[in-house]
PDB file of C-alpha atoms in Angstrom:
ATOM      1  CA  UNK A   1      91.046  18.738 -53.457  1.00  0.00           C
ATOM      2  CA  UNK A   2      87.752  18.512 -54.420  1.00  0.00           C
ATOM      3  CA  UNK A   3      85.004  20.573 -52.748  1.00  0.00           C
ATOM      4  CA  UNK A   4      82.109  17.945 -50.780  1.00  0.00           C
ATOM      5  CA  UNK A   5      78.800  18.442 -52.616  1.00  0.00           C
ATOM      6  CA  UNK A   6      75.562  19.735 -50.495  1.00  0.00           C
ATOM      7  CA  UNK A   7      74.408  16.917 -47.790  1.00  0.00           C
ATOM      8  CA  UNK A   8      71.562  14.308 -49.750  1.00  0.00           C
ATOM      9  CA  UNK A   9      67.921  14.868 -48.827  1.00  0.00           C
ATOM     10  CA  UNK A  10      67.377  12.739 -45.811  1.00  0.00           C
ATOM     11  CA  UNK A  11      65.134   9.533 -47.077  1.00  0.00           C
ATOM     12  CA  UNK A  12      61.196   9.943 -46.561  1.00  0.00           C
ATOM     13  CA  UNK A  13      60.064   8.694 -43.290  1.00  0.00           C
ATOM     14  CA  UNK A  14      57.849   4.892 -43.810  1.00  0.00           C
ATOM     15  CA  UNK A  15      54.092   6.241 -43.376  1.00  0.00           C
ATOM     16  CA  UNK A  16      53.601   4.704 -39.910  1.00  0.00           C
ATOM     17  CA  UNK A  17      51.164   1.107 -39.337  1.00  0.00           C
ATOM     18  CA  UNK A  18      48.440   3.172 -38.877  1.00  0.00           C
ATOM     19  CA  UNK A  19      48.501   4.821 -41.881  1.00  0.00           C
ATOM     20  CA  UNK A  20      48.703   1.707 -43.857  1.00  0.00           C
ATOM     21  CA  UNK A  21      46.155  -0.180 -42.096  1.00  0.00           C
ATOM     22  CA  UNK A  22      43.442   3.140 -42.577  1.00  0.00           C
ATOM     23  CA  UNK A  23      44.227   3.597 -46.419  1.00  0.00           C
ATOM     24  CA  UNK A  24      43.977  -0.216 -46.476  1.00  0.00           C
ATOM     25  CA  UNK A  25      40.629  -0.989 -44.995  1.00  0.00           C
ATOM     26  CA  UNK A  26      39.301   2.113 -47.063  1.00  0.00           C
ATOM     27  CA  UNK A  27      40.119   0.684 -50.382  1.00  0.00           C
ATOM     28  CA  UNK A  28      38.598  -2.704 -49.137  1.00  0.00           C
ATOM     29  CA  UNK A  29      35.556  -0.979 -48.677  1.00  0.00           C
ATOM     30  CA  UNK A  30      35.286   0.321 -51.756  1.00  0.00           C
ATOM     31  CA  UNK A  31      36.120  -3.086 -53.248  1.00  0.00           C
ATOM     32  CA  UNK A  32      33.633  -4.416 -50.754  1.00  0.00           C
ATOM     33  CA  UNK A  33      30.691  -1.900 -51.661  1.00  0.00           C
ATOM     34  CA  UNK A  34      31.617  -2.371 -55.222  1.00  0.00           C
ATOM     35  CA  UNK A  35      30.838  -6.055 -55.102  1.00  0.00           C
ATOM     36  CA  UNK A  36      27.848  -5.115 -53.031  1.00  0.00           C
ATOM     37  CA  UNK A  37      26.073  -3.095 -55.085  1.00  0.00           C
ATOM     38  CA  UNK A  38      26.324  -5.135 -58.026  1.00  0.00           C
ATOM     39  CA  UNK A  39      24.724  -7.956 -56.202  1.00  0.00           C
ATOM     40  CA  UNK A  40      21.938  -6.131 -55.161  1.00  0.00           C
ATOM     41  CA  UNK A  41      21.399  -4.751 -58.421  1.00  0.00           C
ATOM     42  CA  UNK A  42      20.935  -8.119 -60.015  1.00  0.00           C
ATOM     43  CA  UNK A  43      17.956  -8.479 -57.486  1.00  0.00           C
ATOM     44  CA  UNK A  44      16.080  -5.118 -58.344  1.00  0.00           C
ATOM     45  CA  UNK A  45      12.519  -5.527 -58.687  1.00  0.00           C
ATOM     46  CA  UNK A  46      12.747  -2.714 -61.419  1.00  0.00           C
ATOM     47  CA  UNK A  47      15.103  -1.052 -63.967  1.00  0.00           C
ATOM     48  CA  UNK A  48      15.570   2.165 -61.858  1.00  0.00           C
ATOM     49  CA  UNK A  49      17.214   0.590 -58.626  1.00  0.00           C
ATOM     50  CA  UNK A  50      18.790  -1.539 -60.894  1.00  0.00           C
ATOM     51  CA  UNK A  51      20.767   0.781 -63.193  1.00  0.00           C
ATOM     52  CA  UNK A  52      21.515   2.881 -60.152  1.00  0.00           C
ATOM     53  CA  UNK A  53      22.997   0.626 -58.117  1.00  0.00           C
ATOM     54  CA  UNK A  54      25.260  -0.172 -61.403  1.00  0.00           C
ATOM     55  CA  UNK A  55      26.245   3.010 -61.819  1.00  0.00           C
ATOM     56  CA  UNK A  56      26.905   3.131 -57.987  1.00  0.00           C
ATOM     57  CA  UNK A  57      29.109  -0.258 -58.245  1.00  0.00           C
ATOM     58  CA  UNK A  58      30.938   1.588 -60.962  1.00  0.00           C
ATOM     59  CA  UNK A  59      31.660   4.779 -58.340  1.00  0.00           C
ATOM     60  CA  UNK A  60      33.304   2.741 -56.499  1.00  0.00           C
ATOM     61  CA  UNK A  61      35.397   1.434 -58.410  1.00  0.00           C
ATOM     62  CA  UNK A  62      36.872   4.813 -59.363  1.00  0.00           C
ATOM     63  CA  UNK A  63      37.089   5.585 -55.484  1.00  0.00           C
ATOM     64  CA  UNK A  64      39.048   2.041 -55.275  1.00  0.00           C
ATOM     65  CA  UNK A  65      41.655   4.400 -57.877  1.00  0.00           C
ATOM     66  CA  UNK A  66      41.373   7.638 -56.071  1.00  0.00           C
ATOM     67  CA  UNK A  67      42.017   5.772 -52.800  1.00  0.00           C
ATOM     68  CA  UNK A  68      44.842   4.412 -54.455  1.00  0.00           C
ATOM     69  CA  UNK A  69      46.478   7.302 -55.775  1.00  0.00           C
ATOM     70  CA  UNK A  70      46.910   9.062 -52.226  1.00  0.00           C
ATOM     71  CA  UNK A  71      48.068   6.303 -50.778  1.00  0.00           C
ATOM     72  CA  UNK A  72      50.855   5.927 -53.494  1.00  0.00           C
ATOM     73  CA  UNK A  73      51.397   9.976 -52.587  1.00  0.00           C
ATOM     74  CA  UNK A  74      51.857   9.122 -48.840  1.00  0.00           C
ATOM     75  CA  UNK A  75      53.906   6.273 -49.681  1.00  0.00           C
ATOM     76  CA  UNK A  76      51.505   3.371 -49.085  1.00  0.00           C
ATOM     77  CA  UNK A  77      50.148   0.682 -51.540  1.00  0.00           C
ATOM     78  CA  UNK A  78      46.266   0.380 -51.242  1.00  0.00           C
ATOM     79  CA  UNK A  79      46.138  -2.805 -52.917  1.00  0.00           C
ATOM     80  CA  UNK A  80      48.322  -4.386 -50.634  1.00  0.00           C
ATOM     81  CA  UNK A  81      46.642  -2.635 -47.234  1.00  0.00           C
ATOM     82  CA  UNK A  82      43.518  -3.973 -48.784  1.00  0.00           C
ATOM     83  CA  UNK A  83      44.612  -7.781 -49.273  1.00  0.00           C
ATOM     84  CA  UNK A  84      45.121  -7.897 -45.530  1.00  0.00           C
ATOM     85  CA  UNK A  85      41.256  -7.238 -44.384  1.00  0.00           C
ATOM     86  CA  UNK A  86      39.660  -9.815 -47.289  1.00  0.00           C
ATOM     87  CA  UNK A  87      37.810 -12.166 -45.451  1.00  0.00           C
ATOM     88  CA  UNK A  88      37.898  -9.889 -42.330  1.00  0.00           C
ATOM     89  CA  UNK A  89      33.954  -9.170 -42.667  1.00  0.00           C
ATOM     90  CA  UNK A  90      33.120 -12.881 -42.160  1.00  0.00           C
ATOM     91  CA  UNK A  91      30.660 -14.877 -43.258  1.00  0.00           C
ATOM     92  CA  UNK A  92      27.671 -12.112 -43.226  1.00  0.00           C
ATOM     93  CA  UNK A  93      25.759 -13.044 -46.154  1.00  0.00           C
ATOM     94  CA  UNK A  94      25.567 -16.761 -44.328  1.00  0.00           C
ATOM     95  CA  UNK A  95      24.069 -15.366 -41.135  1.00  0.00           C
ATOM     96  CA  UNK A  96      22.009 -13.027 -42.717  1.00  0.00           C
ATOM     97  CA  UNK A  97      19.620 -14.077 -45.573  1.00  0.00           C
ATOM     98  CA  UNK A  98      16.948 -11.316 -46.835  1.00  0.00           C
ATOM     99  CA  UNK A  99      13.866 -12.581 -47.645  1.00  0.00           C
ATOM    100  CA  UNK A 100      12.897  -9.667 -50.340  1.00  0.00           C
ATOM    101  CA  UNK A 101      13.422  -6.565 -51.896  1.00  0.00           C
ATOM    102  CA  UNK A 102      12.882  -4.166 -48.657  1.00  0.00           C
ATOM    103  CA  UNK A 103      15.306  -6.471 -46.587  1.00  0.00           C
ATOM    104  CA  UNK A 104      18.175  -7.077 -48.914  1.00  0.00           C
ATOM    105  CA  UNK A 105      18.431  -2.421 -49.343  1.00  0.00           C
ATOM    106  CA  UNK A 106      18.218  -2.526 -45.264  1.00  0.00           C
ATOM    107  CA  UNK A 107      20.964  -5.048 -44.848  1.00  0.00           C
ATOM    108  CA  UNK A 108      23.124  -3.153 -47.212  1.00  0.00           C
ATOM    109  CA  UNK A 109      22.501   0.593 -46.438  1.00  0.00           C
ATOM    110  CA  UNK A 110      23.195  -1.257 -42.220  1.00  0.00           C
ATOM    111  CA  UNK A 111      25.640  -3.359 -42.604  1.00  0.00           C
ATOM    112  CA  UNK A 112      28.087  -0.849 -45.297  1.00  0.00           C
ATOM    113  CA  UNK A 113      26.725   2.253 -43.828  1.00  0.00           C
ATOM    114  CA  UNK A 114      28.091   0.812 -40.430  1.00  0.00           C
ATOM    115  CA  UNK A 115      31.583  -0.400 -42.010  1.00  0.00           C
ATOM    116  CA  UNK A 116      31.495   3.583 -43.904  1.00  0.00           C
ATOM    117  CA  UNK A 117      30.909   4.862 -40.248  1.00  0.00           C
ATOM    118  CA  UNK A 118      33.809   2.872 -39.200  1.00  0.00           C
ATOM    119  CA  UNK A 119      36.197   3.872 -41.389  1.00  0.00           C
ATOM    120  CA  UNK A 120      35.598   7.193 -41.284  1.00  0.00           C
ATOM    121  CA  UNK A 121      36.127   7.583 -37.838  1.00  0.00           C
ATOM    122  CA  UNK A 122      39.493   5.901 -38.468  1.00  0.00           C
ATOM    123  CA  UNK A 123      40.479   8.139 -40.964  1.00  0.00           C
ATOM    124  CA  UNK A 124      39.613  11.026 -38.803  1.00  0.00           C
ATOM    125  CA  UNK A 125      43.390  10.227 -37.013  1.00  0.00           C
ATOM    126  CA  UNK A 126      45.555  10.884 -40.672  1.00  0.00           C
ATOM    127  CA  UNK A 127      47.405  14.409 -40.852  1.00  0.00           C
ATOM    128  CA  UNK A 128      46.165  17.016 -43.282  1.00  0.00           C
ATOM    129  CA  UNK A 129      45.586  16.729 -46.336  1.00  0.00           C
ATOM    130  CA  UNK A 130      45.249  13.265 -46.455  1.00  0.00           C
ATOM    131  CA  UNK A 131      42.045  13.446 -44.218  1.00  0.00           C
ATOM    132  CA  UNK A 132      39.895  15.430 -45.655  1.00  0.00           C
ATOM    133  CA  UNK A 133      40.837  13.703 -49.236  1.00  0.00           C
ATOM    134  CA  UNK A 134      40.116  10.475 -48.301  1.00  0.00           C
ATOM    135  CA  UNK A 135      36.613  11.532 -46.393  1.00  0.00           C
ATOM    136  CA  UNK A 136      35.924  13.339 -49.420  1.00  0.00           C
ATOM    137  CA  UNK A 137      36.069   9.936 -51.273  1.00  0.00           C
ATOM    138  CA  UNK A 138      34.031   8.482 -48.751  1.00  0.00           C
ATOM    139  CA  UNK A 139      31.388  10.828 -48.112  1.00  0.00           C
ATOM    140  CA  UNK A 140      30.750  10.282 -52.420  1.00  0.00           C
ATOM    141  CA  UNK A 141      28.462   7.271 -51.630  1.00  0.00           C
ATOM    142  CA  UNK A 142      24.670   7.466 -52.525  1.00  0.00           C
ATOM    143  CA  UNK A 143      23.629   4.566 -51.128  1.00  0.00           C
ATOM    144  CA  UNK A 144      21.702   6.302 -48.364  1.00  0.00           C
ATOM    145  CA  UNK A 145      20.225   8.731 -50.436  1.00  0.00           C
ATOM    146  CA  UNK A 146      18.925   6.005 -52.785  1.00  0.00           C
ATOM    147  CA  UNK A 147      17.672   3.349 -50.265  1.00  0.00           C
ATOM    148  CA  UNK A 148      15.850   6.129 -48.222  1.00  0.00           C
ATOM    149  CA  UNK A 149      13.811   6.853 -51.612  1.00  0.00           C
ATOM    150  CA  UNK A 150      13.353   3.259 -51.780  1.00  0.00           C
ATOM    151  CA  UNK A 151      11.974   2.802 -48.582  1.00  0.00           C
ATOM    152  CA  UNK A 152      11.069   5.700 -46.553  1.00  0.00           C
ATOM    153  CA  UNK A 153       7.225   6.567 -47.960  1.00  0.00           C
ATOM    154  CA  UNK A 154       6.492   2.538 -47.744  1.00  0.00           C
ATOM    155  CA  UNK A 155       7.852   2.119 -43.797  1.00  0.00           C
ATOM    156  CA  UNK A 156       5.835   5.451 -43.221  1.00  0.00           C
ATOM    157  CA  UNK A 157       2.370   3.846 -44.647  1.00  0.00           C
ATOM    158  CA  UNK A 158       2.730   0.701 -43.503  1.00  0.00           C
ATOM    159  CA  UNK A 159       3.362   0.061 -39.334  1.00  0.00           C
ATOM    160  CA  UNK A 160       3.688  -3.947 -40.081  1.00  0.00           C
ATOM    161  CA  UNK A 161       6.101  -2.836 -42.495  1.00  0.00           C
ATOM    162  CA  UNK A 162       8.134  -0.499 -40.307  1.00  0.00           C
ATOM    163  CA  UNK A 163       7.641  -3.325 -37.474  1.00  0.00           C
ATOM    164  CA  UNK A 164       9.088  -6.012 -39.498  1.00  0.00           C
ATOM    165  CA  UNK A 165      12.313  -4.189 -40.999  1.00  0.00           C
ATOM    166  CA  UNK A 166      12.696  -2.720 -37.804  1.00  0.00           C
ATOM    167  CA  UNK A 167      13.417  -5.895 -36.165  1.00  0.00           C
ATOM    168  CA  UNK A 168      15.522  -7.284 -39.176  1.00  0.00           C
ATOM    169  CA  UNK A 169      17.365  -3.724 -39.121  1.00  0.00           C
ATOM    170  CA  UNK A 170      18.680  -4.044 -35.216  1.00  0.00           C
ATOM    171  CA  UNK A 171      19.757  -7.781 -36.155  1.00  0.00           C
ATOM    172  CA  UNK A 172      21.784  -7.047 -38.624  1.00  0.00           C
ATOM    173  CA  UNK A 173      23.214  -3.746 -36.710  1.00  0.00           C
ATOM    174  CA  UNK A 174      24.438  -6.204 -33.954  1.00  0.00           C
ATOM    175  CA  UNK A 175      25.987  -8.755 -36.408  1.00  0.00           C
ATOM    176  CA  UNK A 176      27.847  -5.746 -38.383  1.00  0.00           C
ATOM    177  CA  UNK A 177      28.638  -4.128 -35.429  1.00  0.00           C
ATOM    178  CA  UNK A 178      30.493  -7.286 -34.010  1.00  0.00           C
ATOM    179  CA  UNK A 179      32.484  -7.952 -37.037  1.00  0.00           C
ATOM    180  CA  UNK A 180      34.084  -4.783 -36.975  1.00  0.00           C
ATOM    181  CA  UNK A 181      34.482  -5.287 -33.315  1.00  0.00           C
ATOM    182  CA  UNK A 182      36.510  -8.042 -33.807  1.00  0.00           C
ATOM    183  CA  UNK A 183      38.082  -6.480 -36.723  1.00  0.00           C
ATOM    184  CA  UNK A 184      39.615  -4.163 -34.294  1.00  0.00           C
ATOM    185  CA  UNK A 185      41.287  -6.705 -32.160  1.00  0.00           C
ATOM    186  CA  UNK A 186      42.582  -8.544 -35.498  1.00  0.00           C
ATOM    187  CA  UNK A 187      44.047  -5.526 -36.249  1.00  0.00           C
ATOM    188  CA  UNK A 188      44.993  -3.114 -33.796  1.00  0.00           C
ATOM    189  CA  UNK A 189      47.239  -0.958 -35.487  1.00  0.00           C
ATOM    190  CA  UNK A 190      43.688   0.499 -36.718  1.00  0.00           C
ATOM    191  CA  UNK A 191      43.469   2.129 -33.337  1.00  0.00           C
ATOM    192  CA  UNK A 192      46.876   4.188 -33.794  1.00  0.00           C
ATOM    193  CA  UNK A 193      45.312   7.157 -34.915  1.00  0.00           C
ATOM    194  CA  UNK A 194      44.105   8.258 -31.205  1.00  0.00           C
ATOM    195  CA  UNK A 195      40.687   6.653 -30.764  1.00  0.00           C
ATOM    196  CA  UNK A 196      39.903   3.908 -28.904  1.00  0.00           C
ATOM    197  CA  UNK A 197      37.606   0.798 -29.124  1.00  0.00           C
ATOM    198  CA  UNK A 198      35.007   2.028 -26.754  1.00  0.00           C
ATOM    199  CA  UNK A 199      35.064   5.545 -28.625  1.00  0.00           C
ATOM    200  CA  UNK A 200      34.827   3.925 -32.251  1.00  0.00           C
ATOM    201  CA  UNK A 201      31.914   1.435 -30.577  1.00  0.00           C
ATOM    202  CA  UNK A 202      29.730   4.778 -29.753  1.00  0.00           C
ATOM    203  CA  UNK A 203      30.641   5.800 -33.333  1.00  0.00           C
ATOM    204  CA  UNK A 204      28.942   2.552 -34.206  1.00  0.00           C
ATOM    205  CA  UNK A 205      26.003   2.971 -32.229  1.00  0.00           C
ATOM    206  CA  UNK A 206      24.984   6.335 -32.875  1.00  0.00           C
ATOM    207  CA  UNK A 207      25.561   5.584 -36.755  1.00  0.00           C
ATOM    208  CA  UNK A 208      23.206   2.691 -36.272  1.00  0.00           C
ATOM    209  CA  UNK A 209      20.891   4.616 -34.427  1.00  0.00           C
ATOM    210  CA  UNK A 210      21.051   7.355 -37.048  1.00  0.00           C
ATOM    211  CA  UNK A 211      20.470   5.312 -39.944  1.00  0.00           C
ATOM    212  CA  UNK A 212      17.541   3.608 -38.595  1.00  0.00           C
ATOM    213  CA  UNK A 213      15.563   6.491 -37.327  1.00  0.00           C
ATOM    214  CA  UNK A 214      16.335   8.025 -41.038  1.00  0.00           C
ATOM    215  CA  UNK A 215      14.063   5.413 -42.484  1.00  0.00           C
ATOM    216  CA  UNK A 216      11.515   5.845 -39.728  1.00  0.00           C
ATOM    217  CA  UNK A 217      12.335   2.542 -37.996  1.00  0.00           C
ATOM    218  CA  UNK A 218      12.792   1.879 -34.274  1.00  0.00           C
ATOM    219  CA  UNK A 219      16.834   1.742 -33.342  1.00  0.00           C
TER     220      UNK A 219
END
């Protein structure tokens, strides 16, 4: 008689909606921001901004890949979490038109600082060590850093300036904020990681609050 062999390895657990949906929306934002950033580059009034923003674009493309490989370690394909949420930002760019230089940085360091806000709040419900990998991917952006040296000494000098990106600032904080509002109830599986609507909406507030006063405009 022959002698049973050890027991097999029980089968990995499926990583759960939640975890899908988060590494998902992350790599879409990096596809997002890549796209982003290579539009506004083509607008630079200079070659500075411009080859920054490039070499920007091209960070996030390698996030995109780093994204990617820990979601293949936890068991989840990015690239197919990310197909779900294109179109999911709506038709921004319609609604929102900048009218120069100044605008078209505050509309993008808003509107993807908001949707970096978002999902890093979202992340903040994966187990060790996926966390803190992914926010480390995140938290690689420069695009603050870079429109805040764009912008910050001009708002400071001039108050019709400051007045008139102020306003254009808070409208595009309430369109960006309602997208990802409705995000959420597209896709509620996002809120499986423990927080809730209301808590990820003062997440989105304070962020926009934040971000404003940073360039020394009225939230």
């Amino acid at each position: 008689m022959s002698t049973p062999g050890p027991p097999a390895p029980p089968a990995p657990s499926a990583p759960a909606p939640y975890v899908r949906a988060v590494i998902g929306i992350v790599a879409f934002s990096c596809t997002v921001a890549c796209t982003r950033y290579a539009k506004d580059a083509d607008k630079a009034p200079s070659m500075g901004p411009r080859v920054e923003l490039l070499r920007m674009s091209a960070e996030r493309v390698a996030a995109f890949d780093a994204v990617s490989a820990l979601g293949a370690d936890a068991g989840v394909d990015a690239c197919v979490g990310a197909e779900r949420f294109i179109g999911s930002l709506g038709d921004l760019d319609e609604r929102l038109r900048p009218s120069d230089w100044a605008e078209r940085l505050i509309k993008t360091y808003l509107a993807f600082g908001l949707l970096l806000d978002f999902s890093k709040a979202l992340v903040g419900g994966l187990d060790e060590p996926l966390r803190t990998a992914v926010l480390d991917v995140l938290e690689a952006d420069r695009f603050d850093a870079v429109t805040a040296a764009e912008l910050v000494d001009d708002i400071a000098a001039d108050p019709q300036l400051a007045a008139r990106l102020g306003l254009w600032g808070r409208r595009v904080v309430g369109e960006e904020i309602g997208t990802l509002q409705r995000m959420l109830s597209a896709y509620p599986e996002l809120l499986g990681g423990g927080a809730g609507a209301a808590q990820l909406h003062e997440v989105l507030s304070q962020g926009a609050t934040s971000r404003m006063r940073g360039l020394g405009l009225r939230a």
